[in-house]
JSON list of C-alpha atoms in Angstrom, two decimals:
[
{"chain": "A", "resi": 9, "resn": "UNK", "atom": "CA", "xyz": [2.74, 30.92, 8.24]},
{"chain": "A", "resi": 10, "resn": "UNK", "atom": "CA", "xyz": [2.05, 27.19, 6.51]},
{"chain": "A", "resi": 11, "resn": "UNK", "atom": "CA", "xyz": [2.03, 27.14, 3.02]},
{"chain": "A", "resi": 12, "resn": "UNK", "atom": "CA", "xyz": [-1.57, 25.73, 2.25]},
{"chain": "A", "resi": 13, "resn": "UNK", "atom": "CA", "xyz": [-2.93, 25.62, -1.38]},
{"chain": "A", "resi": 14, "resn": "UNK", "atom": "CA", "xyz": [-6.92, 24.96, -2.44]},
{"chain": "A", "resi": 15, "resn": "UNK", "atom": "CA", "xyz": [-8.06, 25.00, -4.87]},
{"chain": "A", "resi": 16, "resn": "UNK", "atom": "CA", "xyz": [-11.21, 23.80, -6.79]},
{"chain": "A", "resi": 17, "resn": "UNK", "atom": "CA", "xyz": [-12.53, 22.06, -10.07]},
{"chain": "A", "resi": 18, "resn": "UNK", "atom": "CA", "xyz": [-15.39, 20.42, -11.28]},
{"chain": "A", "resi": 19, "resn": "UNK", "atom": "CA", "xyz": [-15.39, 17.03, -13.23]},
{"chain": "A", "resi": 20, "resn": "UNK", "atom": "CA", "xyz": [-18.87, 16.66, -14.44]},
{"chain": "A", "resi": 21, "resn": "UNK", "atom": "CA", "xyz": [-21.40, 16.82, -11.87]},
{"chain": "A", "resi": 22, "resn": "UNK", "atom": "CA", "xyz": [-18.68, 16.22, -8.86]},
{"chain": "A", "resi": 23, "resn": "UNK", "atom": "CA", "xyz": [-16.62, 19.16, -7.36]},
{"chain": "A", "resi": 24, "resn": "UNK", "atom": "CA", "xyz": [-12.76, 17.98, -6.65]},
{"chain": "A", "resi": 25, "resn": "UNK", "atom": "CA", "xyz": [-11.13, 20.10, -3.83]},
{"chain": "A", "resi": 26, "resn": "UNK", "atom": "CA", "xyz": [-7.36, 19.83, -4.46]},
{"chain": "A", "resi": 27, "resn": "UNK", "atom": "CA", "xyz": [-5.38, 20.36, -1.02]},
{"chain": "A", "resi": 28, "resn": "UNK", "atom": "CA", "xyz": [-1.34, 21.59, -0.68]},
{"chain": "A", "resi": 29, "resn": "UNK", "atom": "CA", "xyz": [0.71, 22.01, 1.90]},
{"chain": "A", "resi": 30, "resn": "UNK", "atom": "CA", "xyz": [-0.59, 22.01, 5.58]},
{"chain": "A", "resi": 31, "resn": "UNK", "atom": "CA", "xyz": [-3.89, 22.60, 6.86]},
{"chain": "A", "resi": 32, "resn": "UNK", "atom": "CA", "xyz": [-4.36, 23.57, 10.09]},
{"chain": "A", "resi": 33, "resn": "UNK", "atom": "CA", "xyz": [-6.17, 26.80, 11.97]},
{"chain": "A", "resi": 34, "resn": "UNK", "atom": "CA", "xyz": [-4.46, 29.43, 10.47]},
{"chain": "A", "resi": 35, "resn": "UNK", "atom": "CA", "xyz": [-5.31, 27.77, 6.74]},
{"chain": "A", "resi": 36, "resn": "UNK", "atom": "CA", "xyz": [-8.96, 25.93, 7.77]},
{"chain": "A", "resi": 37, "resn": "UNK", "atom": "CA", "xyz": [-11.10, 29.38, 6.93]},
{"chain": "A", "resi": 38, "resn": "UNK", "atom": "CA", "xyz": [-9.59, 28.93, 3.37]},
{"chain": "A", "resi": 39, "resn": "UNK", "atom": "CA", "xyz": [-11.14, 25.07, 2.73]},
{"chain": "A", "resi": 40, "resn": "UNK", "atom": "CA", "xyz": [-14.23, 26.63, 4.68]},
{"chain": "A", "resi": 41, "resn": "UNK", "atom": "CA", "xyz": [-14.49, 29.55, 2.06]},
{"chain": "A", "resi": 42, "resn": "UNK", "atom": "CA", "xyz": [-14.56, 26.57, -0.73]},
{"chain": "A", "resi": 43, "resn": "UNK", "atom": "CA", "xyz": [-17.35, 24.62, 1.12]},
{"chain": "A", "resi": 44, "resn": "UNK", "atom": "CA", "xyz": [-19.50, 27.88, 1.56]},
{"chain": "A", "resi": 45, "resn": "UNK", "atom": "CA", "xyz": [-18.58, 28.34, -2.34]},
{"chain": "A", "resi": 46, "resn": "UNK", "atom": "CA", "xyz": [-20.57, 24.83, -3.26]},
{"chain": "A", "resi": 47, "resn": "UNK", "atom": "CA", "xyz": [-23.08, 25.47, -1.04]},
{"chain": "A", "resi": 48, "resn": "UNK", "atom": "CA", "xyz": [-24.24, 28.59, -2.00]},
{"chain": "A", "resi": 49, "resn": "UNK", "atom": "CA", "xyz": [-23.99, 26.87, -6.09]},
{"chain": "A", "resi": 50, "resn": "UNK", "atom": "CA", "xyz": [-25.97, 23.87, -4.44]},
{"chain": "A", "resi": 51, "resn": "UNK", "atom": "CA", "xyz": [-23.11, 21.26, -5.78]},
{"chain": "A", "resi": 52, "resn": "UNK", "atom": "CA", "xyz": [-22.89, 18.58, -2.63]},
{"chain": "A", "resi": 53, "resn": "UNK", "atom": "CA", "xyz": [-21.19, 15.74, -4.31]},
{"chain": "A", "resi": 54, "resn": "UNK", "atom": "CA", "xyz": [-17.41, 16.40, -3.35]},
{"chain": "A", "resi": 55, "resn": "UNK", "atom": "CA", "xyz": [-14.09, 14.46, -3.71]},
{"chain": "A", "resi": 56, "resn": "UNK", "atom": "CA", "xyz": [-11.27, 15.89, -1.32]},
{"chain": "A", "resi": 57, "resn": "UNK", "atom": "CA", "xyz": [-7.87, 15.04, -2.94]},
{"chain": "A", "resi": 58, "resn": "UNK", "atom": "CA", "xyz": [-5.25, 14.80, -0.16]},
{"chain": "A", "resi": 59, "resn": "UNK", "atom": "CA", "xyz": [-2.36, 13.84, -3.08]},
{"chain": "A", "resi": 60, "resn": "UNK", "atom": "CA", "xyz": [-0.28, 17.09, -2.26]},
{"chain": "A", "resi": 61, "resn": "UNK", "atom": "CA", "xyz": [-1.49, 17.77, 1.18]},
{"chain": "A", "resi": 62, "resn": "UNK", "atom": "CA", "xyz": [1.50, 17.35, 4.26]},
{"chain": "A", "resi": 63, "resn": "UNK", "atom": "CA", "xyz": [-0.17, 17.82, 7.30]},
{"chain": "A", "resi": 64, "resn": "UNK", "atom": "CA", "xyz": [-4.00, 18.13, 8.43]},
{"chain": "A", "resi": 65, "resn": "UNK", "atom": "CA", "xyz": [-4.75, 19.40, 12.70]},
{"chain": "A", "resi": 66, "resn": "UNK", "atom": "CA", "xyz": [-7.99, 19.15, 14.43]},
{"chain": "A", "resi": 67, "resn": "UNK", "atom": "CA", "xyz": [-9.23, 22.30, 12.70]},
{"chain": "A", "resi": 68, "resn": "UNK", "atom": "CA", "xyz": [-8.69, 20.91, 9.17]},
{"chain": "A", "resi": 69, "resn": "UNK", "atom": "CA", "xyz": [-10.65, 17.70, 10.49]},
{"chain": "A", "resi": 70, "resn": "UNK", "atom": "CA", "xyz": [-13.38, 20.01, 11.87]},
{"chain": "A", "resi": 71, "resn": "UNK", "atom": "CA", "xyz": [-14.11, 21.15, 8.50]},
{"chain": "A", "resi": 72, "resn": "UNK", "atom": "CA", "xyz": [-15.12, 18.04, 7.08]},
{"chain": "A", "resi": 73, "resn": "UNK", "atom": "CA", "xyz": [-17.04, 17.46, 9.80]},
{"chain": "A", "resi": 74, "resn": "UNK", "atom": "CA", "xyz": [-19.15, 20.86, 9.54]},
{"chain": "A", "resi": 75, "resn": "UNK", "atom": "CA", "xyz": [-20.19, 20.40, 5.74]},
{"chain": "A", "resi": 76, "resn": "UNK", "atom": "CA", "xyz": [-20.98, 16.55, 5.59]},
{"chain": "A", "resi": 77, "resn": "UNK", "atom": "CA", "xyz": [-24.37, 17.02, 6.74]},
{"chain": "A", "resi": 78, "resn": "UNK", "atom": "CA", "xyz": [-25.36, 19.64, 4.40]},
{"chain": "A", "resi": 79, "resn": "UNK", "atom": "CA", "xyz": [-23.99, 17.40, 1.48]},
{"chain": "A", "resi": 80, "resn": "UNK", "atom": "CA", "xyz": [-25.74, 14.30, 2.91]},
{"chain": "A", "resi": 81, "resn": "UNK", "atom": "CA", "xyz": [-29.13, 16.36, 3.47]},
{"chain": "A", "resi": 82, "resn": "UNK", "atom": "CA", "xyz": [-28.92, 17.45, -0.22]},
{"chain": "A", "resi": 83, "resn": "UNK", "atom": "CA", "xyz": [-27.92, 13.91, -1.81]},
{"chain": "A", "resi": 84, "resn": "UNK", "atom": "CA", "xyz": [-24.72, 14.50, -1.69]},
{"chain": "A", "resi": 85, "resn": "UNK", "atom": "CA", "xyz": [-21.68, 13.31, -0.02]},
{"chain": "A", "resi": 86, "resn": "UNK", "atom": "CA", "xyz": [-18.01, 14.09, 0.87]},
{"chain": "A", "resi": 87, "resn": "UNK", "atom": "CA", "xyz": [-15.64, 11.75, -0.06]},
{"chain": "A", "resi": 88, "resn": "UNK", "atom": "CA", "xyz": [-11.47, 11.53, -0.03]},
{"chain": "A", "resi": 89, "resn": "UNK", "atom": "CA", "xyz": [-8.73, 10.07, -2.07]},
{"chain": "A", "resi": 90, "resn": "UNK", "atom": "CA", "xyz": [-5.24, 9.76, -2.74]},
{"chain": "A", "resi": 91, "resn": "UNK", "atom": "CA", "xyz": [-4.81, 10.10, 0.86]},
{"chain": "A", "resi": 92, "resn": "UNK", "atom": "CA", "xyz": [-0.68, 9.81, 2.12]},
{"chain": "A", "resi": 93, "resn": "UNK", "atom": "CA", "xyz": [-0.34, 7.37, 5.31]},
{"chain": "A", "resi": 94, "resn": "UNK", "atom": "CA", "xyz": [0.61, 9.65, 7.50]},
{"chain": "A", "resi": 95, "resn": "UNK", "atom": "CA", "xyz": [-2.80, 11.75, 6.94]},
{"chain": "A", "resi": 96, "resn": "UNK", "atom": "CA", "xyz": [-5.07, 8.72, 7.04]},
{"chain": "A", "resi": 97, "resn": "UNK", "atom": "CA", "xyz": [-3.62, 7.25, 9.97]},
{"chain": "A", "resi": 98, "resn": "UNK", "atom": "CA", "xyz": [-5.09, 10.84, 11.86]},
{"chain": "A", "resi": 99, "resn": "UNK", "atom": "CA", "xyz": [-8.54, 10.22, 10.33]},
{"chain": "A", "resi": 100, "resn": "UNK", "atom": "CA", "xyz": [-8.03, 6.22, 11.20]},
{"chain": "A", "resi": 101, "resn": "UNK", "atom": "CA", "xyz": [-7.38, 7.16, 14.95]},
{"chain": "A", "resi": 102, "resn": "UNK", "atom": "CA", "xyz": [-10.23, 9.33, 14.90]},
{"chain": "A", "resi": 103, "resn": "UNK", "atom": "CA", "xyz": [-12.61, 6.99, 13.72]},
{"chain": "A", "resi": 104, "resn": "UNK", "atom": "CA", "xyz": [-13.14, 8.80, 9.92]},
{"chain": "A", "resi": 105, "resn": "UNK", "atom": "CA", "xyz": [-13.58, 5.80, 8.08]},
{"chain": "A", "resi": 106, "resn": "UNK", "atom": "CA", "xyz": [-16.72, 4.95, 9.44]},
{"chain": "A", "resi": 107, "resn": "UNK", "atom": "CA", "xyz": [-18.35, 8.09, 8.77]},
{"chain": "A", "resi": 108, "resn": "UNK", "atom": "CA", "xyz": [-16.12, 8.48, 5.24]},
{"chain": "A", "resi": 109, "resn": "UNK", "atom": "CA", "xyz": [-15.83, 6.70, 1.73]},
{"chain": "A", "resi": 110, "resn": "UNK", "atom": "CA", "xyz": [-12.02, 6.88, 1.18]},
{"chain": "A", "resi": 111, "resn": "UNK", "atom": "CA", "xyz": [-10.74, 5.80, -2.20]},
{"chain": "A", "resi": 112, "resn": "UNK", "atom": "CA", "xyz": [-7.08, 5.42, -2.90]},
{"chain": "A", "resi": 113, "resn": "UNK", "atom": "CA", "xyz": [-7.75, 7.16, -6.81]},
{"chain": "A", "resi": 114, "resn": "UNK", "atom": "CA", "xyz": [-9.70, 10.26, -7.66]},
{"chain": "A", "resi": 115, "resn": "UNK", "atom": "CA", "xyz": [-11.35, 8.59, -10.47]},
{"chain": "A", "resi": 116, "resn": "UNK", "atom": "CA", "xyz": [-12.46, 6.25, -8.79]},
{"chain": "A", "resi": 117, "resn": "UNK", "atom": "CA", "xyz": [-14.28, 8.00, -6.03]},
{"chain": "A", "resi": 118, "resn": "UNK", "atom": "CA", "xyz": [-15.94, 10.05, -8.42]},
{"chain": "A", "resi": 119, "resn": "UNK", "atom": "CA", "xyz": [-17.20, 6.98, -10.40]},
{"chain": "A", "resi": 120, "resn": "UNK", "atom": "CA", "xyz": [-18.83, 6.12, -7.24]},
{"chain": "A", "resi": 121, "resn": "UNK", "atom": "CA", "xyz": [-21.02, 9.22, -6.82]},
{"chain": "A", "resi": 122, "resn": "UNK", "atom": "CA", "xyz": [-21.71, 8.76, -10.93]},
{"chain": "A", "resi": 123, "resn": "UNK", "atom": "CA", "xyz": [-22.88, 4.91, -9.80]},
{"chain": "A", "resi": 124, "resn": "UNK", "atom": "CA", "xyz": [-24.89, 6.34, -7.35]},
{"chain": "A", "resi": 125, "resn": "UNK", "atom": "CA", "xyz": [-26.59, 8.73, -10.05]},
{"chain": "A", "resi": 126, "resn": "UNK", "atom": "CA", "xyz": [-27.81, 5.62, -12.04]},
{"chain": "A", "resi": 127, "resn": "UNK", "atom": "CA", "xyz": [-29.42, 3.53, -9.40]}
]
């Protein structure tokens, strides 16, 4: 089995999901368990940090794909950073980055959602 890693911490009001290893359909219910997680705590603003993550399949992609309505619906969003070439040029060919904010820095995506607090 693919060594996959989540795991999950809160900076201020945003929730970063750190990702290891490869993510795929064997390791997708784990990343689903998180997004149920911040759900049920109603916290919708998410960064995704793909820093440490190798490989993403279909079923990782379907993932995001199930939760960003529930975050949008509830003022929230899902957004992704530090994102390796090789990862982003799956969401690129699948047309991601017009339904994503992708930010090559954590901070910097989360500074985003605190912008979008103020105004």
């Amino acid at each position: 089995m693919a060594d996959f890693i989540v795991n999950l911490r809160g900076v201020g009001n945003v929730s970063v999901i750190d990702l290891k290893g490869y993510l795929d359909a064997h390791t997708a219910p784990e990343l689903e368990n998180i997004f149920n997680k911040l759900v049920d705590e109603k916290k919708f603003q998410v960064v995704v940090n793909f820093h440490d993550l190798q490989y993403i399949s279909s079923a990782g992609l379907g993932v995001f794909m199930a939760y960003v309505e529930t975050m949008r619906n509830n003022r929230g969003d899902i957004k992704f950073s530090n994102m390796k070439e090789n990862v982003y040029n799956i969401f690129d060919l699948l047309g991601f980055p017009v339904l994503y904010e992708f930010y090559k820095d954590e901070r910097e995506a989360i500074n985003k959602f605190n912008e979008q607090e103020k105004s």
